[in-house]
Coordinates of C-alpha atoms in Angstrom, one line a residue:
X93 CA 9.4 -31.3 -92.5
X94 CA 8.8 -27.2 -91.8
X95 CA 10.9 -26.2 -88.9
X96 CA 9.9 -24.1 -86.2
X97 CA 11.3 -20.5 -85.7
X98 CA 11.7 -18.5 -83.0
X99 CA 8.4 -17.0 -81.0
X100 CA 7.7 -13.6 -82.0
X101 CA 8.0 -11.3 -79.1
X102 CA 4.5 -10.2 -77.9
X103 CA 4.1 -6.4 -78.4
X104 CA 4.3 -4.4 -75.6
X105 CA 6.3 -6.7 -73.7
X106 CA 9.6 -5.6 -75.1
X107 CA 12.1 -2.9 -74.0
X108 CA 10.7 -3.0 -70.2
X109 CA 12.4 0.1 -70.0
X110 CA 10.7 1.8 -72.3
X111 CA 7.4 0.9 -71.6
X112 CA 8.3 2.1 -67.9
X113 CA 9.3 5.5 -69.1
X114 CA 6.1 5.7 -71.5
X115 CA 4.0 4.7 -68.5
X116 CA 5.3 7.4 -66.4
X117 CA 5.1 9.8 -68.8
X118 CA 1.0 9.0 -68.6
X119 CA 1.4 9.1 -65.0
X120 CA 2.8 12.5 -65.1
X121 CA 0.8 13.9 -67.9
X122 CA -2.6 13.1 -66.6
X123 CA -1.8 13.9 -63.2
X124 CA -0.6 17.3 -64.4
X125 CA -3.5 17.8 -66.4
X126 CA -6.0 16.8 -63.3
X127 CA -3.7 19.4 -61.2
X128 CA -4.4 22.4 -63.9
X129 CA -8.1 21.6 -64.0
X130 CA -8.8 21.4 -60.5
X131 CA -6.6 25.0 -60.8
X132 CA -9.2 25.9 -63.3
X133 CA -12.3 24.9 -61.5
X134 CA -11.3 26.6 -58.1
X135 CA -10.0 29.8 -60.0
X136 CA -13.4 30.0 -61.9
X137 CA -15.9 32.7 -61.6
X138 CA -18.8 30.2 -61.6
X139 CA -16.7 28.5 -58.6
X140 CA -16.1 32.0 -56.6
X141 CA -19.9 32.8 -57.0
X142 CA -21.5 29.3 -56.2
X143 CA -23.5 30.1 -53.4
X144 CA -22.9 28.5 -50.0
X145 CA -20.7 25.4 -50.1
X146 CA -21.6 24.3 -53.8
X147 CA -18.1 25.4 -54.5
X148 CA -16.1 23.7 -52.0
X149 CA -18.3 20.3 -52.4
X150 CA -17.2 20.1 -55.3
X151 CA -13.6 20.4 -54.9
X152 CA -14.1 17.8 -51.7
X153 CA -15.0 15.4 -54.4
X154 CA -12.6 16.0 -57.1
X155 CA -9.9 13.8 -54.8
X156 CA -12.4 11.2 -55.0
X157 CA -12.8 11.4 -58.7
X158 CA -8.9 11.5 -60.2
X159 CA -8.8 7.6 -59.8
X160 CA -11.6 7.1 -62.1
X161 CA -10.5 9.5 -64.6
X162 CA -6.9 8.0 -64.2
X163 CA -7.6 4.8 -64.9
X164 CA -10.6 5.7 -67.9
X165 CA -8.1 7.9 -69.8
X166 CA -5.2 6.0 -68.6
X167 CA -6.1 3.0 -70.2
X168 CA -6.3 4.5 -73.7
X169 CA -3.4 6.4 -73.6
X170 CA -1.5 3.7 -72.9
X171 CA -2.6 1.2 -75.6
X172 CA -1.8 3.6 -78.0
X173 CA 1.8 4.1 -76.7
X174 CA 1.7 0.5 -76.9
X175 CA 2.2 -0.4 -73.3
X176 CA 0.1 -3.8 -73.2
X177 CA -1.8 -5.0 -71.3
X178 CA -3.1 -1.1 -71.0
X179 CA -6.1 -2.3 -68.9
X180 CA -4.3 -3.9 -66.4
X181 CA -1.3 -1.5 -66.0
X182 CA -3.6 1.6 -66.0
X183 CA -5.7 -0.6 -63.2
X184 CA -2.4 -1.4 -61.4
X185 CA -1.1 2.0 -61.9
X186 CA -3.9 3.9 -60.2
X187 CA -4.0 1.8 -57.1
X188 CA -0.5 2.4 -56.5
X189 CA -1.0 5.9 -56.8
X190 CA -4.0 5.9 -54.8
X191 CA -2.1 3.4 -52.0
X192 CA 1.0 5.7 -51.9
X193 CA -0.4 8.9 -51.9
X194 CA -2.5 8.2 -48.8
X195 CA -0.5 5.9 -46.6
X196 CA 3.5 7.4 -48.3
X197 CA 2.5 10.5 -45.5
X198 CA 6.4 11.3 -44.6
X199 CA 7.6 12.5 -48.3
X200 CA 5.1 15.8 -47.2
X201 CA 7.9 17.3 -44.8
X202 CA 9.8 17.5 -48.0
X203 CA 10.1 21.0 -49.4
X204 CA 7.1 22.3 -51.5
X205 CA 7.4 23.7 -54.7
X206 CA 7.0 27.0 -55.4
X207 CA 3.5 28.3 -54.2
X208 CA 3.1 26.0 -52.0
X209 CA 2.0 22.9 -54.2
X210 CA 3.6 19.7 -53.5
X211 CA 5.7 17.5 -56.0
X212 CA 4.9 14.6 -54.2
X213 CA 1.5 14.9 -55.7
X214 CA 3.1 14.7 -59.3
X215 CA 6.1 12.4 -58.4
X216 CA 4.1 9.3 -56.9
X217 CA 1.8 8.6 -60.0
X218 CA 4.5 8.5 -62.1
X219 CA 6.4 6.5 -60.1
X220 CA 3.5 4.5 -59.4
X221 CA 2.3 4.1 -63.4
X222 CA 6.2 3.3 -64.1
X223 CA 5.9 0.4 -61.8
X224 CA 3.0 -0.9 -63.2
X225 CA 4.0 -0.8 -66.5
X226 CA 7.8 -2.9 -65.0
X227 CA 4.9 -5.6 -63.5
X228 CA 3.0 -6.1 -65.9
X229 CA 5.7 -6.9 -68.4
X230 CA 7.4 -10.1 -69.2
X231 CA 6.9 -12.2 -65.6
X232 CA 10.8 -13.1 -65.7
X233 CA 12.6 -12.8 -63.6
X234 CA 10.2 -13.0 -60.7
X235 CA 12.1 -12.6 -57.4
X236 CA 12.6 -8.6 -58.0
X237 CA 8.7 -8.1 -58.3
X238 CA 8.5 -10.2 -55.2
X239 CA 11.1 -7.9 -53.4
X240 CA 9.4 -4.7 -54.5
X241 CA 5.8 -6.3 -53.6
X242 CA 7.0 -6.9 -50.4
X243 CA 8.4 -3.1 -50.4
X244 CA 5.4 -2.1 -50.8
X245 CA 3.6 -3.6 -48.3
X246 CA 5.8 -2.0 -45.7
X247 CA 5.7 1.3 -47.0
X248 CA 2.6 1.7 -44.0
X249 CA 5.0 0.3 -40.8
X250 CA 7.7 2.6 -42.2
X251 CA 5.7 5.9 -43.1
X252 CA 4.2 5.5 -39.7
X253 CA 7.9 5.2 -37.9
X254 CA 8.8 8.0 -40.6
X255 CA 6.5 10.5 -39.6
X256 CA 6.6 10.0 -36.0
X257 CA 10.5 10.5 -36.1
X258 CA 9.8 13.7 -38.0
X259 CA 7.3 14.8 -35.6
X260 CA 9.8 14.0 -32.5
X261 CA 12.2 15.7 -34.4
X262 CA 9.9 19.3 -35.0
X263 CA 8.6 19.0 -31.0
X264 CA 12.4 18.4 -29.6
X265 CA 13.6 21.5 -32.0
X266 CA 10.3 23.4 -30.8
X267 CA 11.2 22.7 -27.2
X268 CA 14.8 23.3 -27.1
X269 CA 13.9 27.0 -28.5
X270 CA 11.2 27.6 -25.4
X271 CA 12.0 30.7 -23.9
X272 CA 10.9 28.7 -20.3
X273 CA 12.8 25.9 -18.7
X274 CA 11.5 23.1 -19.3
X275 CA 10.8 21.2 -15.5
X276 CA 9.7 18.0 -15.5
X277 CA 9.0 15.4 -12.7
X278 CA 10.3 11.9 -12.3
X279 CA 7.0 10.2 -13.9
X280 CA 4.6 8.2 -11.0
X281 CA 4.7 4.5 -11.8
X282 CA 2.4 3.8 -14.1
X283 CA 1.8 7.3 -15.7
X284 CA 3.2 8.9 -19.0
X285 CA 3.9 12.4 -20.5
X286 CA 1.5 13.3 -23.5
X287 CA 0.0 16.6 -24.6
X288 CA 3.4 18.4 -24.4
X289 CA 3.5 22.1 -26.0
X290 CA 4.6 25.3 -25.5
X291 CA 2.6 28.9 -25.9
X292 CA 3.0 32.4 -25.5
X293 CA 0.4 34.4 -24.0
X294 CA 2.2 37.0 -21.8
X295 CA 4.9 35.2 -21.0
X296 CA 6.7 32.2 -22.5
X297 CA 4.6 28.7 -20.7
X298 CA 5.5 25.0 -21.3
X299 CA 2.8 23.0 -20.3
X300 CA 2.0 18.5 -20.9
X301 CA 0.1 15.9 -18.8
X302 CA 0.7 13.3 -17.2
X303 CA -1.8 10.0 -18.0
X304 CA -2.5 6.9 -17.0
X305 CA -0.7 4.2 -18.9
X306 CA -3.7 2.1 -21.2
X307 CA -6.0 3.5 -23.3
X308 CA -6.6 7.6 -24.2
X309 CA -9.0 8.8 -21.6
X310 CA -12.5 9.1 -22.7
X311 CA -14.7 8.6 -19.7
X312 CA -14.7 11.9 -16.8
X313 CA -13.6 9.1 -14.9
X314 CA -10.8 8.8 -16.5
X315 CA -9.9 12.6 -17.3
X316 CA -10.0 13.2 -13.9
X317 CA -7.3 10.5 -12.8
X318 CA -4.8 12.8 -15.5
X319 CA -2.9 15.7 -14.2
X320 CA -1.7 18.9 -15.8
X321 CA 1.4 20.7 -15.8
X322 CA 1.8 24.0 -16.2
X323 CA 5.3 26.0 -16.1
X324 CA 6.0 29.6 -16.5
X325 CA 8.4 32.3 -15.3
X326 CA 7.6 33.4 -11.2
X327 CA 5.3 36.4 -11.5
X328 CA 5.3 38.7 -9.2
X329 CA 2.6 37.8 -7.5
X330 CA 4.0 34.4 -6.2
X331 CA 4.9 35.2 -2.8
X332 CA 3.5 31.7 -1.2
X333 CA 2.0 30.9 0.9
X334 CA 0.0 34.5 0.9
X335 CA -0.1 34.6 -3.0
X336 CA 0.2 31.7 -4.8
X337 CA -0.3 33.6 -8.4
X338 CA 1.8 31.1 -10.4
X339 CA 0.7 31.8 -14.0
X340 CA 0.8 35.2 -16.1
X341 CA -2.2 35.5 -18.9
X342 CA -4.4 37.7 -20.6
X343 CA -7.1 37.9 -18.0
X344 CA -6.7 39.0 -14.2
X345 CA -4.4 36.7 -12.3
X346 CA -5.9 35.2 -9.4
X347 CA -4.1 35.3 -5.8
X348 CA -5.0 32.8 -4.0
X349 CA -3.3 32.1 -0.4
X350 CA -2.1 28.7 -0.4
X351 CA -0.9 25.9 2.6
X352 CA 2.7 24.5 2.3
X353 CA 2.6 20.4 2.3
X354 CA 6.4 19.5 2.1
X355 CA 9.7 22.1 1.5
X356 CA 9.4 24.2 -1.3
X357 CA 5.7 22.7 -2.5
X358 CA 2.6 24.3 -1.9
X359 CA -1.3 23.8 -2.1
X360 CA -4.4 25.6 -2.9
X361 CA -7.9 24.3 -4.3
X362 CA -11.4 24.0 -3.6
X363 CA -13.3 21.1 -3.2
X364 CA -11.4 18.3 -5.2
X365 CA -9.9 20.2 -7.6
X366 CA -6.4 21.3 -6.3
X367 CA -3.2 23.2 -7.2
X368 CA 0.1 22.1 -6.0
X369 CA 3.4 24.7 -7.0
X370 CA 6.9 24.2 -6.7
X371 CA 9.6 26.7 -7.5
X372 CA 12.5 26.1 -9.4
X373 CA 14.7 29.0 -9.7
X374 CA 13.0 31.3 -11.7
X375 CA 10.3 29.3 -12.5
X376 CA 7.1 27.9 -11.3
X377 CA 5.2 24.7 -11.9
X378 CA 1.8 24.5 -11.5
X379 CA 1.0 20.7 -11.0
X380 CA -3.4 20.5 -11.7
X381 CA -5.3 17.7 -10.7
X382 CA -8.9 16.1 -9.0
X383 CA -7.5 14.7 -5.6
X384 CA -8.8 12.5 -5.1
X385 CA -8.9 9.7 -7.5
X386 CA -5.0 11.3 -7.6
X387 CA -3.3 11.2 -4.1
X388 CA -1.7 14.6 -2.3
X389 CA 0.9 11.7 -2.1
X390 CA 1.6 11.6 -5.9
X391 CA 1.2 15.1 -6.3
X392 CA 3.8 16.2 -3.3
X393 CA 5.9 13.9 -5.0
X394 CA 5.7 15.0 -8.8
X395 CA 6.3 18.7 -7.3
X396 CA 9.0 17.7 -5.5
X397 CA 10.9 15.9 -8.1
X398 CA 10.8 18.7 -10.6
X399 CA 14.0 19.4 -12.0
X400 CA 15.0 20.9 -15.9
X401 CA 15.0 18.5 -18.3
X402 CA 15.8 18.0 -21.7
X403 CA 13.3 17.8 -24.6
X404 CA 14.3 14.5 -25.4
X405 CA 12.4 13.5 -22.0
X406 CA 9.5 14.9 -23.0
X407 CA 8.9 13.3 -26.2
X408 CA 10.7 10.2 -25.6
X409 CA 13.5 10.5 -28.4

């Protein structure tokens, strides 16, 4: 009666470790290596010469290209380090590269290496050709593969809160250094504040709109029930209701008289289009719409609520 030994352990599924590490050293190298040749290729006197956009097409298409090369030299590579099945973790390791390069967005406010180039670039393939190589090993135990599966899946949700926090973050730092308060009304029922920014033209402005709540506005219909808000230090010129010369700029500065409508708020315009201004120290908003479909009521009453805020209320942090 022959006895039965113990199963010989299938190569490449040993040492998960080390197949992880040998993995993401593929990840790295040929990522590095698609890096210096793209260098190459741009740096290249054939490139610099090519005549209208040949040059440039090219170099659009190169992003679409690495996956192929990835995974065709990928697969190769890592047979012979041994990391079986190379096939299927060279396959698995260039769609997580491709999935968390394009949707992992918030790892790009992260400093930049020298030159400007990105590590991310360099940091997700490995990571994503090490995890690969640790799923494609030895199935046991499963429930940490399902935990990082699942990980996965909500990397989009959590880039996309990620990156708007970020965003917030950069607007209410860009805001609280305006040079302009920042006035802003008690929103109209049914309205929001979008399109906030500030710009410097000659003199410090702060300007947003206020939108209907729904959809963006796509329709003239629609653009004209939106009104725009424009802030800036008093000029000169603002001596209402003679002058009502709210706004500084490059060009000349129209003075148009203007008609007061409630205390402190007054109205110019032709036609639809109208301008109400309310002061506010030493600053003046200029509160832009078509009246109607918007009502002289909902404009005297966004002038009149103006008051200075901070940024916080503007982007909704």
């Amino acid at each position: 009666m022959t006895s039965t030994g113990a199963a010989e352990p299938i190569p490449g599924l040993r040492r998960p470790r080390g197949r992880a590490l040998r993995a993401a050293g593929v990840g790295l190298g040929l990522t590095v290596a698609l890096f210096l040749a793209e260098w190459l290729l741009v740096s290249s006197s054939a490139c610099r010469n090519a005549p209208d956009w040949g040059c440039v097409g090219v170099v659009v298409l190169w992003g679409d290209v690495t996956p192929f090369v990835l995974l065709i030299v990928g697969w190769p590579v890592l047979r012979m380090l041994g990391v079986r099945p190379a096939w299927l973790t060279a396959l698995l390791g260039v769609g997580l590269s491709w999935y968390l390069l394009r949707y992992l967005t918030a790892v790009d406010t992260l400093p930049a290496l020298p030159g400007g180039v990105s590590w991310v670039r360099f940091a997700l393939p490995t990571a994503a050709f090490a995890l690969a190589a640790w799923f494609t090993a030895s199935p046991r135990p499963w429930l940490p593969r399902v935990a990082t599966a699942v990980a996965l899946a909500l990397v989009v949700p959590v880039n996309t809160f990620a990156v708007s926090q970020v965003n917030d973050s950069r607007q209410d730092a860009a805001l609280a250094a305006s040079r302009v308060p920042l006035l802003g009304p008690q929103v109209p029922s049914g309205y929001h504040i979008e399109g906030v920014g500030t710009e410097t033209l000659t003199a410090p402005t702060f300007f947003y709109r206020l939108a209907p709540d729904g959809h963006q506005a796509t329709t003239m219909a629609e653009l004209h029930r939106e009104v725009q808000v424009i802030v800036a230090p008093v000029q000169p010129q603002f001596t209402p209701p003679s002058h009502c010369a709210a706004i500084n700029s490059s060009y000349p500065v129209p003075a148009p008289a203007c008609t007061a409508v409630a205390p402190g708020v007054w109205r110019s315009g032709n036609s639809q289009y109208v301008s109400y201004y309310t002061r506010v120290g030493d600053t003046v908003a200029d509160i832009q719409a078509t009246s109607p479909p918007v009502s002289a009521a909902v404009l005297t009453s966004i002038a009149r609520s103006m008051s200075i805020r901070q940024p916080s209320y503007f982007t909704g942090g």
